[in-house]
Structure formats: C-alpha cells, structure tokens
Tab-separated table of C-alpha atoms in Angstrom:
chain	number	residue	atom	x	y	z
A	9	UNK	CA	-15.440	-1.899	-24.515
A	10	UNK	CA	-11.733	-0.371	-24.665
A	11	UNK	CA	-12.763	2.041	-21.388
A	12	UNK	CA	-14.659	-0.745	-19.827
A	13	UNK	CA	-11.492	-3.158	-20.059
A	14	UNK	CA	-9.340	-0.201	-19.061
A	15	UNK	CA	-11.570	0.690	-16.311
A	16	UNK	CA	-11.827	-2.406	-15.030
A	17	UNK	CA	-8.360	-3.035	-14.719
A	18	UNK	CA	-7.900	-0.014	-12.619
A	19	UNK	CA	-10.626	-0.890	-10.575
A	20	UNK	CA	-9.404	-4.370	-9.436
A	21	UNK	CA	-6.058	-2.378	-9.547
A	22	UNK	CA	13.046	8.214	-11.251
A	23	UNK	CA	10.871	10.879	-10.717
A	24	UNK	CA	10.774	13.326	-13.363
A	25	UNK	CA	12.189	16.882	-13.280
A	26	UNK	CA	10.337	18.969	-10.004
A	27	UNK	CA	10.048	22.593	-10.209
A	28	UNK	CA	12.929	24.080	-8.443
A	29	UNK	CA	11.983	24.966	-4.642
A	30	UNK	CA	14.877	28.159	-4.578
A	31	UNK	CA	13.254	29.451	-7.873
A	32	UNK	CA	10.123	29.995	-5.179
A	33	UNK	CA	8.249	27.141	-6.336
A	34	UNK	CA	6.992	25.001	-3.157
A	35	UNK	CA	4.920	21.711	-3.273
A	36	UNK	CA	1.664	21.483	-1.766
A	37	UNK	CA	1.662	17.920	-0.003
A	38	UNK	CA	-0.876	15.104	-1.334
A	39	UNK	CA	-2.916	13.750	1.250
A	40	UNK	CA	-2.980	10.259	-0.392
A	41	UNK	CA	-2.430	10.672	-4.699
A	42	UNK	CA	0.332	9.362	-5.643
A	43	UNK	CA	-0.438	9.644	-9.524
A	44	UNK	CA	0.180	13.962	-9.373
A	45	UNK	CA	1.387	16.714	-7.539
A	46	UNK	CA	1.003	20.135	-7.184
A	47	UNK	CA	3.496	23.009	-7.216
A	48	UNK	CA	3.093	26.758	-6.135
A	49	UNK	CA	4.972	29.408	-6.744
A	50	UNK	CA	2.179	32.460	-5.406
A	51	UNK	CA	-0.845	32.866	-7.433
A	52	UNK	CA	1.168	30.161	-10.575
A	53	UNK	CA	0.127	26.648	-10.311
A	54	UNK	CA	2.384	23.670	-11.758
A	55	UNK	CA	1.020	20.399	-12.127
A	56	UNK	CA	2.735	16.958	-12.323
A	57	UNK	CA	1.367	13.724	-13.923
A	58	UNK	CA	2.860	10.155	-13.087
A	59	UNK	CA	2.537	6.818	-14.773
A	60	UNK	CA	2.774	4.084	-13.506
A	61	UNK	CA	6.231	4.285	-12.723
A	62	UNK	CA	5.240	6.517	-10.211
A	63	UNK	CA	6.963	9.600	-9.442
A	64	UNK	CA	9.793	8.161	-11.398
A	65	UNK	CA	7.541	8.553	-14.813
A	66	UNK	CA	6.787	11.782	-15.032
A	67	UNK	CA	4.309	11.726	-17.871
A	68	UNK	CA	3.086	16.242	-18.497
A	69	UNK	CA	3.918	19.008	-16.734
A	70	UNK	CA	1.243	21.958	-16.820
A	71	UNK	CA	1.727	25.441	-16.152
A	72	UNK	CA	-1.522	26.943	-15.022
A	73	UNK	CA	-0.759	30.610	-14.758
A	74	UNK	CA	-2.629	34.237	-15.499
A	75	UNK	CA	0.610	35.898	-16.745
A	76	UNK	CA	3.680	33.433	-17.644
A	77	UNK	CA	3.990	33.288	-21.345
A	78	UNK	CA	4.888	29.339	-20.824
A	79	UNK	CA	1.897	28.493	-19.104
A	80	UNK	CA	-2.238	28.270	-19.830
A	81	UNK	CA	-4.758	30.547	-17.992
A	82	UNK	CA	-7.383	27.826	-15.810
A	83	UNK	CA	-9.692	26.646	-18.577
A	84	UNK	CA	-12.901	27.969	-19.740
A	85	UNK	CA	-13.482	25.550	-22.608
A	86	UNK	CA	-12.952	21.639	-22.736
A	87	UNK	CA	-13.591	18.128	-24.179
A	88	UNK	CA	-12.994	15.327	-22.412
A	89	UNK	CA	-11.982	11.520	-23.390
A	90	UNK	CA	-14.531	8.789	-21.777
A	91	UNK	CA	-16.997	9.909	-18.874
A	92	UNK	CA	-14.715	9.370	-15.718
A	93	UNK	CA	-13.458	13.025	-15.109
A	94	UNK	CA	-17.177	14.332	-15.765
A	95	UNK	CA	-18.066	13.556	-11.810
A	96	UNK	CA	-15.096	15.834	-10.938
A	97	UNK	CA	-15.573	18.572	-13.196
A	98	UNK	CA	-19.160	19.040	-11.900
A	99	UNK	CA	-18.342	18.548	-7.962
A	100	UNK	CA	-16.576	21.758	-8.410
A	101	UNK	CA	-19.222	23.393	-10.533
A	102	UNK	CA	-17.256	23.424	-13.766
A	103	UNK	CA	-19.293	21.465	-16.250
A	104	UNK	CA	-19.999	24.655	-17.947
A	105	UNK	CA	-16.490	24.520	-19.265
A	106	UNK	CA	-17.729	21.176	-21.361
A	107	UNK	CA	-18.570	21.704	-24.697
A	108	UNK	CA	-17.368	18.020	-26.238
A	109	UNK	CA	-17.471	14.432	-25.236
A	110	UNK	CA	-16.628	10.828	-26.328
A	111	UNK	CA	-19.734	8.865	-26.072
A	112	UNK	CA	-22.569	11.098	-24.964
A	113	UNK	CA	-25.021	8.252	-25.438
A	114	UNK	CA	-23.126	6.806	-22.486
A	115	UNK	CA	-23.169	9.628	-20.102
A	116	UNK	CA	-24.592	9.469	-16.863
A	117	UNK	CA	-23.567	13.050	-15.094
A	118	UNK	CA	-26.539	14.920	-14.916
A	119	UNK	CA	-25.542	18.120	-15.548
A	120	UNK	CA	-23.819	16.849	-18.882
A	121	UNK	CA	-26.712	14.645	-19.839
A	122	UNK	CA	-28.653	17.624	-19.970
A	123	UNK	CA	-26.262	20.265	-22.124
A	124	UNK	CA	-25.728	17.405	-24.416
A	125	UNK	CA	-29.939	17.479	-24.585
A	126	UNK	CA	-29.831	21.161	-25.780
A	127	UNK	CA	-27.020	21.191	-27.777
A	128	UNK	CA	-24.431	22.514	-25.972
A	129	UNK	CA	-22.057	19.581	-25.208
A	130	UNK	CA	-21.266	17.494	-28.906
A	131	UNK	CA	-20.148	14.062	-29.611
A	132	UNK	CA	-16.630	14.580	-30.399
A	133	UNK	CA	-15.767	10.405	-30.579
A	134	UNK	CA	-16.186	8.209	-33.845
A	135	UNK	CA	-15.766	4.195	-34.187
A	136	UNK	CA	-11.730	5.032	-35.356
A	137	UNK	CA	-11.132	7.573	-32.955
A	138	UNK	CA	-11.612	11.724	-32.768
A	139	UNK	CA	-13.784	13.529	-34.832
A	140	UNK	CA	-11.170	16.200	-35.580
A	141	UNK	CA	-13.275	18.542	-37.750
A	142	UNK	CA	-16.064	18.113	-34.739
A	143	UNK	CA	-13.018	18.967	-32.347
A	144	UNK	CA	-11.700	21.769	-34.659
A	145	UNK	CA	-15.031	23.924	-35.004
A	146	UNK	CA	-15.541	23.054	-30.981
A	147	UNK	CA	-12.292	25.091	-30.519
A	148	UNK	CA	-11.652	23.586	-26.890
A	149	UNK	CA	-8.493	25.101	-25.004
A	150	UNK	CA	-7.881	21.040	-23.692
A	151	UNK	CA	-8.916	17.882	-24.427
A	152	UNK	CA	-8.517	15.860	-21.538
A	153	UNK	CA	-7.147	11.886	-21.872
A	154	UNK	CA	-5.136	8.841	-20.558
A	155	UNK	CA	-2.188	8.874	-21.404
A	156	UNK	CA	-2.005	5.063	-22.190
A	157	UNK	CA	-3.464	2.387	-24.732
A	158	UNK	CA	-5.228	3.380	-27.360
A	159	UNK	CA	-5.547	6.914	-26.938
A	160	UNK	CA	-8.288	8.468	-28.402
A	161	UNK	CA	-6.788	11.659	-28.802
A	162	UNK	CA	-3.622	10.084	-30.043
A	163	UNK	CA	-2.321	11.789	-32.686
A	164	UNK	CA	-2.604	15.087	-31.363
A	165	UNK	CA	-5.206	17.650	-32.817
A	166	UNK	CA	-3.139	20.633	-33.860
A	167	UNK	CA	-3.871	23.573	-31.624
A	168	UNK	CA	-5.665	21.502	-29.071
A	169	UNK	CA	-4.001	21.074	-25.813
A	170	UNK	CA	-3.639	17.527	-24.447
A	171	UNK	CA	-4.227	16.926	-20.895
A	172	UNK	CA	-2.945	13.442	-19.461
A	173	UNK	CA	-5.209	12.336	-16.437
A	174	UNK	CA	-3.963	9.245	-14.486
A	175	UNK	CA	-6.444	8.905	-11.786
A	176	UNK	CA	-6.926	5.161	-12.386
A	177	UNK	CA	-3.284	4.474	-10.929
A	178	UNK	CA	-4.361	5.908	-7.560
A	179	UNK	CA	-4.592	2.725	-5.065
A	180	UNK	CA	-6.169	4.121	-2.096
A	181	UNK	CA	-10.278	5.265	-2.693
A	182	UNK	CA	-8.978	8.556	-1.187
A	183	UNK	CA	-5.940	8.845	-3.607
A	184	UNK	CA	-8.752	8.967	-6.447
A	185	UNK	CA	-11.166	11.303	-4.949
A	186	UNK	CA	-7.977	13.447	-3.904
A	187	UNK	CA	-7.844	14.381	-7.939
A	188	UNK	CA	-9.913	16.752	-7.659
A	189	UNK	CA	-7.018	18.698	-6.504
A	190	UNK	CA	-5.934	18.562	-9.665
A	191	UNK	CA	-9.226	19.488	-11.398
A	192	UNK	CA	-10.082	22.262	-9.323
A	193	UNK	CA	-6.139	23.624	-10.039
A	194	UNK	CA	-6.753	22.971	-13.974
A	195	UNK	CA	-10.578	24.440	-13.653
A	196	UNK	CA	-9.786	27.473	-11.566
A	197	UNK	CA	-11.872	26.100	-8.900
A	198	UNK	CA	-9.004	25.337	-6.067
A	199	UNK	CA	-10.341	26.059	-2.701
A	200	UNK	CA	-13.792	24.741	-4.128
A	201	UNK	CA	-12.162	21.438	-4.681
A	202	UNK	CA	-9.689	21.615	-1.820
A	203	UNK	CA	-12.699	22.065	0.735
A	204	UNK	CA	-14.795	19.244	-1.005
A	205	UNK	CA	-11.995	16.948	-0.591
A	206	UNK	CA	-11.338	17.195	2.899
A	207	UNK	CA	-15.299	16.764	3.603
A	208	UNK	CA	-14.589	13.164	1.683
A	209	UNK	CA	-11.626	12.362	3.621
A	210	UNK	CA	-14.040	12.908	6.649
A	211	UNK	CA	-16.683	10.930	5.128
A	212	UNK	CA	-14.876	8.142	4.540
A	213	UNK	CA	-12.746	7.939	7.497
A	214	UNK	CA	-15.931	8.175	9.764
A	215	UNK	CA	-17.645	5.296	7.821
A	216	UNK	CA	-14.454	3.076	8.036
A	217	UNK	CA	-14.551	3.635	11.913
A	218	UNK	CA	-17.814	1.586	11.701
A	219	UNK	CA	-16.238	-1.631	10.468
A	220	UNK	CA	-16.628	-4.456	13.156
A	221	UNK	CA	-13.073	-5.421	15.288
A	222	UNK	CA	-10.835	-7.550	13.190
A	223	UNK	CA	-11.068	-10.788	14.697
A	224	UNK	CA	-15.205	-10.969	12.812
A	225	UNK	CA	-13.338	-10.445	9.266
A	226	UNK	CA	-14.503	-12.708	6.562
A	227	UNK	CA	-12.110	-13.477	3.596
A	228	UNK	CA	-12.935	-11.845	0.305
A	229	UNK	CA	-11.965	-12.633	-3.107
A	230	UNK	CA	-12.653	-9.822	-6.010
A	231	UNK	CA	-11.678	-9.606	-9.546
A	232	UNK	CA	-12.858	-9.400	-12.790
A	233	UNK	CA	-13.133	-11.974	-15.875
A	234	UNK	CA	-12.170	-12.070	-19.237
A	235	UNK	CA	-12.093	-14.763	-21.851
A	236	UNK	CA	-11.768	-17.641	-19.426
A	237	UNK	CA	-9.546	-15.681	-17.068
A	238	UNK	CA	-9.487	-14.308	-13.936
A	239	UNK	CA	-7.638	-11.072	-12.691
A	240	UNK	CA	-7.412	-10.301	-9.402
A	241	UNK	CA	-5.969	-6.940	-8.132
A	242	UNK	CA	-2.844	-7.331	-6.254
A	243	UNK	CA	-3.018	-6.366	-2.154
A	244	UNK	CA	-3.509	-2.087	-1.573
A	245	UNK	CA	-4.624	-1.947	-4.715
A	246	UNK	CA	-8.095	0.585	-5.076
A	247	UNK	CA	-10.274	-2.568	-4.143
A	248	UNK	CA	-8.049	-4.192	-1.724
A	249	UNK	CA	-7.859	-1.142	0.476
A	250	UNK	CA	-11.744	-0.677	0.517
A	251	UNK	CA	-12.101	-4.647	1.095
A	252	UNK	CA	-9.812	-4.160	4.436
A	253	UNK	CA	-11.422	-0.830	5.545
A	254	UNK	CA	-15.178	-2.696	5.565
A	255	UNK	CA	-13.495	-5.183	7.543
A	256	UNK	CA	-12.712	-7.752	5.429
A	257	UNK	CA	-9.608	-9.640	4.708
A	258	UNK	CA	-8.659	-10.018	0.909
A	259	UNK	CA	-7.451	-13.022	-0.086
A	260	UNK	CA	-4.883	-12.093	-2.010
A	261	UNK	CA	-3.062	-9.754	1.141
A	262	UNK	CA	0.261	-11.260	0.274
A	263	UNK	CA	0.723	-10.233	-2.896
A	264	UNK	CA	2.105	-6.770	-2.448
A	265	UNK	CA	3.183	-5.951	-6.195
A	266	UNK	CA	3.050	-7.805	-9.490
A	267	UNK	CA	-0.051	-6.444	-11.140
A	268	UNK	CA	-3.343	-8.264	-11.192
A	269	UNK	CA	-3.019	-12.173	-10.127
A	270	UNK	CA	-4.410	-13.902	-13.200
A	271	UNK	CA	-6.207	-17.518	-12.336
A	272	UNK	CA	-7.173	-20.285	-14.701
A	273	UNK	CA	-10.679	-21.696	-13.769
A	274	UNK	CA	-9.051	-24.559	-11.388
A	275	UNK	CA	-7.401	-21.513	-9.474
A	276	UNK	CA	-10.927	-19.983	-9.160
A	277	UNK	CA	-12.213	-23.188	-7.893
A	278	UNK	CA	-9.264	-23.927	-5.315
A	279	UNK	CA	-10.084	-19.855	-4.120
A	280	UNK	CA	-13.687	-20.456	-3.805
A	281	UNK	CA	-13.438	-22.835	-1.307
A	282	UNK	CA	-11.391	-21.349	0.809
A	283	UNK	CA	-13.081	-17.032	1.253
A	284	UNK	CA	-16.295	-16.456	2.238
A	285	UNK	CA	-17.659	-13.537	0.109
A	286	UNK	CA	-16.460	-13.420	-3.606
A	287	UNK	CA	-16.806	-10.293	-5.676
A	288	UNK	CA	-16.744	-9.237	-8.953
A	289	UNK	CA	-16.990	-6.145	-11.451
A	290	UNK	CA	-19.163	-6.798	-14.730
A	291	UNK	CA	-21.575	-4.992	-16.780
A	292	UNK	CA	-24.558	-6.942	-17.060
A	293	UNK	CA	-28.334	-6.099	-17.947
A	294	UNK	CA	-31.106	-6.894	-15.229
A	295	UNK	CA	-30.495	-9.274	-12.414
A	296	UNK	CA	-27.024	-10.435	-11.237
A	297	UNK	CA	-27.721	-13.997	-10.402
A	298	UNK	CA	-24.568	-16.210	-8.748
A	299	UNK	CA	-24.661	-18.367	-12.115
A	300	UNK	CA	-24.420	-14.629	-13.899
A	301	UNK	CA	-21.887	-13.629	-11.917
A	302	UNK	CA	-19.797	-16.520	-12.350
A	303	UNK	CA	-20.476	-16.287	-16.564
A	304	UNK	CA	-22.494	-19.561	-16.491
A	305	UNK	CA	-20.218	-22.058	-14.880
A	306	UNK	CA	-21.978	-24.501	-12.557
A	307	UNK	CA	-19.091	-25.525	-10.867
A	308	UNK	CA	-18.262	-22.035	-9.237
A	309	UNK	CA	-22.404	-21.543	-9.243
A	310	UNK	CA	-23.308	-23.261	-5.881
A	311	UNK	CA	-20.084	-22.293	-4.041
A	312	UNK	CA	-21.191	-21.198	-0.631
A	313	UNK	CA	-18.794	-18.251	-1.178
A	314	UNK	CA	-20.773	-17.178	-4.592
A	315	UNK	CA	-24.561	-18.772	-3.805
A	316	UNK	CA	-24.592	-16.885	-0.607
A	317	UNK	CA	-21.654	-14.656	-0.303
A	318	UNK	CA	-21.478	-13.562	-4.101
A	319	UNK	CA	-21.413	-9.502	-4.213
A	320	UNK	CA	-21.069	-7.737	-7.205
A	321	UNK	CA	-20.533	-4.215	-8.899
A	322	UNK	CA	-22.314	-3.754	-11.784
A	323	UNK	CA	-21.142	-0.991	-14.729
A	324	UNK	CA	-24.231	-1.339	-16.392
A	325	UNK	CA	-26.716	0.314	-13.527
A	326	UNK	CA	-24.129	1.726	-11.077
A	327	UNK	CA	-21.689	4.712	-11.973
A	328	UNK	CA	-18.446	2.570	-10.690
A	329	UNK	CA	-16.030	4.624	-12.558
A	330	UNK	CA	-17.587	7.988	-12.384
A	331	UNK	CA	-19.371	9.010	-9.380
A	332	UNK	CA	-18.126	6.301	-7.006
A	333	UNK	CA	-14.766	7.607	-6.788
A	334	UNK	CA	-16.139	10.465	-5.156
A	335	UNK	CA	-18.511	9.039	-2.705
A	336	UNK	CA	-15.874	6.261	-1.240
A	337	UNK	CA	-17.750	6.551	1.945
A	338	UNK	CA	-20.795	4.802	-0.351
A	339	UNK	CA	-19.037	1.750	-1.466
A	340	UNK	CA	-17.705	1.580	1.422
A	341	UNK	CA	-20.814	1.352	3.215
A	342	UNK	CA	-21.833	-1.156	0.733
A	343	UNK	CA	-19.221	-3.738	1.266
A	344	UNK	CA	-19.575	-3.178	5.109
A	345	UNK	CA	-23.236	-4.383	4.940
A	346	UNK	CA	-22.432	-7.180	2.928
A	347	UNK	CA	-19.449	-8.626	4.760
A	348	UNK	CA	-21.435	-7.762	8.246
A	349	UNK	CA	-25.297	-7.904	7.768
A	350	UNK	CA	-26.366	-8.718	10.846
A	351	UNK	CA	-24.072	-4.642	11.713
A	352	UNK	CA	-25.727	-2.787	9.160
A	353	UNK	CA	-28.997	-4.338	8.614
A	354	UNK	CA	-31.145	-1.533	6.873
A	355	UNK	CA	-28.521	-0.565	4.836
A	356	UNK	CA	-29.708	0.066	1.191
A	357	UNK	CA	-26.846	-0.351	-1.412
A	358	UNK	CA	-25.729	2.283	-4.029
A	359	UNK	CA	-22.667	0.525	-6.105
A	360	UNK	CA	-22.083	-2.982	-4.551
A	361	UNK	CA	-24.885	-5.147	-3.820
A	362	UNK	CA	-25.097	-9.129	-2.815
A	363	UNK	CA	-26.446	-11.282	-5.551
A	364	UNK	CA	-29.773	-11.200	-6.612
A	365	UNK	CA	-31.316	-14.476	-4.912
C-alpha cells in the first residue's frame, strides 16, 4: 500500500553544488528530466539527484568512475526498493546485475520474475522494513531507493551503498522515460540507454502528431481517491501533459503549481458535470464498472462523464508504474482512442481503457 499511495501520487503528479566546468567536467543536456543530470569529465561520469525542490534540492551526488578513488566502478551487483526501476534496468539488458528485491511476489518484469523462480534474485523486504542479514549475505554494491517517506532502506545498511532515484518527480512522460540516462550511466550501459531513449522520444512524438486539431478536444478530469477524497494532479503534471498530447483538455489547466487539487465529494459532483471523460488510477480486481470506479457512489455513477466517458488505469492488471513509463507512446495511444473513438477505432488498449459497460 505505501508504494501504491506513493505511486499514485506521482502519477496524478537553490540548486545544489555542480561539478566545476574549468575542472573539465561538462554537463550533458537533459532532453526533458528535470529530477537529474549528468556530468562528464572523459570516460568519469557524475550524477545529480533532485527533489522536489528541483535543481535547488540537490538530494546525492554519484561518482561513477573506473579509476577515481572517490567514486564507484558502474555496478555489477544490486537490490532494488519497490518494482519501478526493474523496467529500466532490463531495457538496457542489466537485470543480471539484480540479485535482491522488495516484494518479489509483486513483480511483474519478466526477466526478474524468472531469476527470482530459480533462485537467483531474493526477497530482501519484511513487514518492518529491510531484511538486513538477507541484504548482508546478498553483498549488493547498491541498493537502489526514494529518497522520501518511509524509506525502506532507511537506516542505512552498513557497507551498502544507497542510491536515491527520483523518477516520480519527472512531469513530462518523456522526463520519466529519459531516466534511463541515468540507469544506463549507473549500469554501465550508456549508449545502450542513450539510443533507446531517443527511439522513445520518436515514438511518442509521432503518436502525439496523431491527436485530432484542437478545436474536437473534450475536457478531462483525472485523479485518484482516498478516504473520501479526491486528488487531482495540478496542470503539466505526468498526467496532465499526456491528457493534452491525446488531445484533450484537462480540467484543471489553470492550476499551474500547488500540488494535487484535493476535492470533497460536492467538488467531484460540481466537476462531473461540467468534462466529458473522467479518469481515474485504482487497483481493482476484475471488471472496472463506472459504479467501481467511482467507489460505489450513485450520485457520481450515472454521470454522463463517468457512465459513458469513465476511463480508467488499473494497477492491479496493467504495469502503470513500471513498464508504462517506458512505452509513453502506449498510453498515449490509449487515451487518444478514448477521447476520439470514432479516430482510432480498432485501437486495442494496453494501460488505459474506458469502463467496462
């Protein structure tokens, strides 16, 4: 539940010290992250990690190097915190370097699924926390984490390097999938992962040429729900940006900072009546039905915007905060056909998908 509530949130949702340019270190641009950056200084790699402060809150600083005393060679042997960065590592053909995870009845990589099978990747994550003799006798160079929250690496194992991975702050789909820059730097697999990038960025900017002319977009609501409340990502946020790219117009466009817009159930209401297509994020077994996706309550039920326009993603049968970020072009696709049917007809979706009537 704690990386479900976390992940949700990111979903819907003075800088520090920089390597010194004259001391021949020289930053390699970010095409859209805005959560790291990455410093060269020839074959030495330095990477940055922001909160969400941005580059303000400088939160690590990694030296990935084959000779500097200060620094760690690119790493042959890791565990890693909740089943996000698994998608990454194996896009770059790295999940060899897994030997521990939190949660491996939850895993959905394939490639992990299956070491975990013979014995090769090991539960490292208990009901309070780490496993620390399990992490000890693993002997990983890393553990990668967030940085914030409850931290499940938090204290630090002694001898066990901490990684910080921020991806969740990144508001634009591309700013996410862009961290595998950052893997591929940490994983030794740089060009692998600069290449695949760029093939996303094409992806995805070909797909969002697709969307209809802006004068056919509907108005979309999409949030999340929790204990009665409503949270509703602020506008560029992650969801906001993909909303506008499948030609839709969130509702919430005028809120430009402020965190998640949080709405009692008479907020929902007044909403409702006023988008045509509203979305939400949930983890729910078997069919998503608009009373399901509303929790139960009949007078959101038979909105027109929910009966017929309801969409939703679903954490429960759709890798939303895993493999998604890395096909953009995917969700994408999916919101397209649902806020322009009659456009993409015979499209079949992967992560978003109107409700089940």
């Amino acid at each position: 539940m704690r990386h479900f509530l976390l992940l949700c949130i990111a979903l819907i949702g003075c800088r520090g010290q920089a390597p010194d340019e004259v001391g021949g270190w020289k930053h390699i641009p970010e095409h859209y992250a805005r959560s790291f950056e990455v410093w060269e200084n020839g074959p030495d790699r330095r990477l940055l990690v922001f909160g969400p402060g941005g580059r303000q809150d400088t939160v690590a600083t990694y030296l990935v190097s084959r000779n500097a005393p200060a620094g760690f060679r690119p790493l042959d042997r890791i565990c890693v915190v909740g089943s996000a960065y698994l998608p990454f590592i194996s896009a770059i053909d790295r999940s060899s370097t897994v030997v521990g995870v939190d949660g491996t009845a939850f895993i959905r990589d394939p490639e992990i699924k299956a070491a975990i099978a013979r014995g090769a990747v090991r539960e490292i994550g208990t009901a309070d926390g780490v496993d620390r003799e399990q992490l000890l006798a693993l002997a990983p160079e890393a553990i990668l984490d967030h940085p914030f929250g409850k931290s499940l690496s938090d204290p630090p194992v002694d001898g066990v390097r901490r990684i910080m991975v921020t991806e969740y702050l990144e508001e634009h789909p591309l700013g996410r999938a862009e961290w595998l820059r950052f893997f591929g730097v940490l994983l030794g697999a740089e060009a692998a992962a600069d290449s695949m990038f760029q093939a996303i960025v094409q992806r995805y900017e070909a797909r969002s040429a697709r969307s209809p002319a802006s004068d056919s977009m509907p108005l979309v609501f999409f949030g999340s729900t929790w204990q009665g409340q409503w949270f509703a990502p602020p506008a560029h946020s992650y969801m906001a940006t993909l909303i506008t790219d499948a030609g839709g117009e969130y509702v919430f466009n005028d809120r430009s900072s402020g965190g998640n817009k949080v709405l009692d159930l008479e907020g929902v209401l007044e909403v409702t009546g006023r988008v045509d297509h509203f979305g939400m994020v949930l983890a729910a077994p078997g069919q998503v039905t608009a009373t399901t996706l509303v929790g139960g309550e009949p007078r959101l039920a038979d909105k027109e915007a929910i009966a017929t326009g309801g969409f939703y993603g679903n954490s429960e049968t759709a890798d939303l905060f895993g493999q998604a970020i890395l096909e953009p072009e995917r969700v994408l696709a999916d919101l397209q056909a649902i806020f322009h049917p009659t456009v993409f007809p015979e499209h079949v979706p992967v992560y978003f998908r109107p409700v089940d009537q």
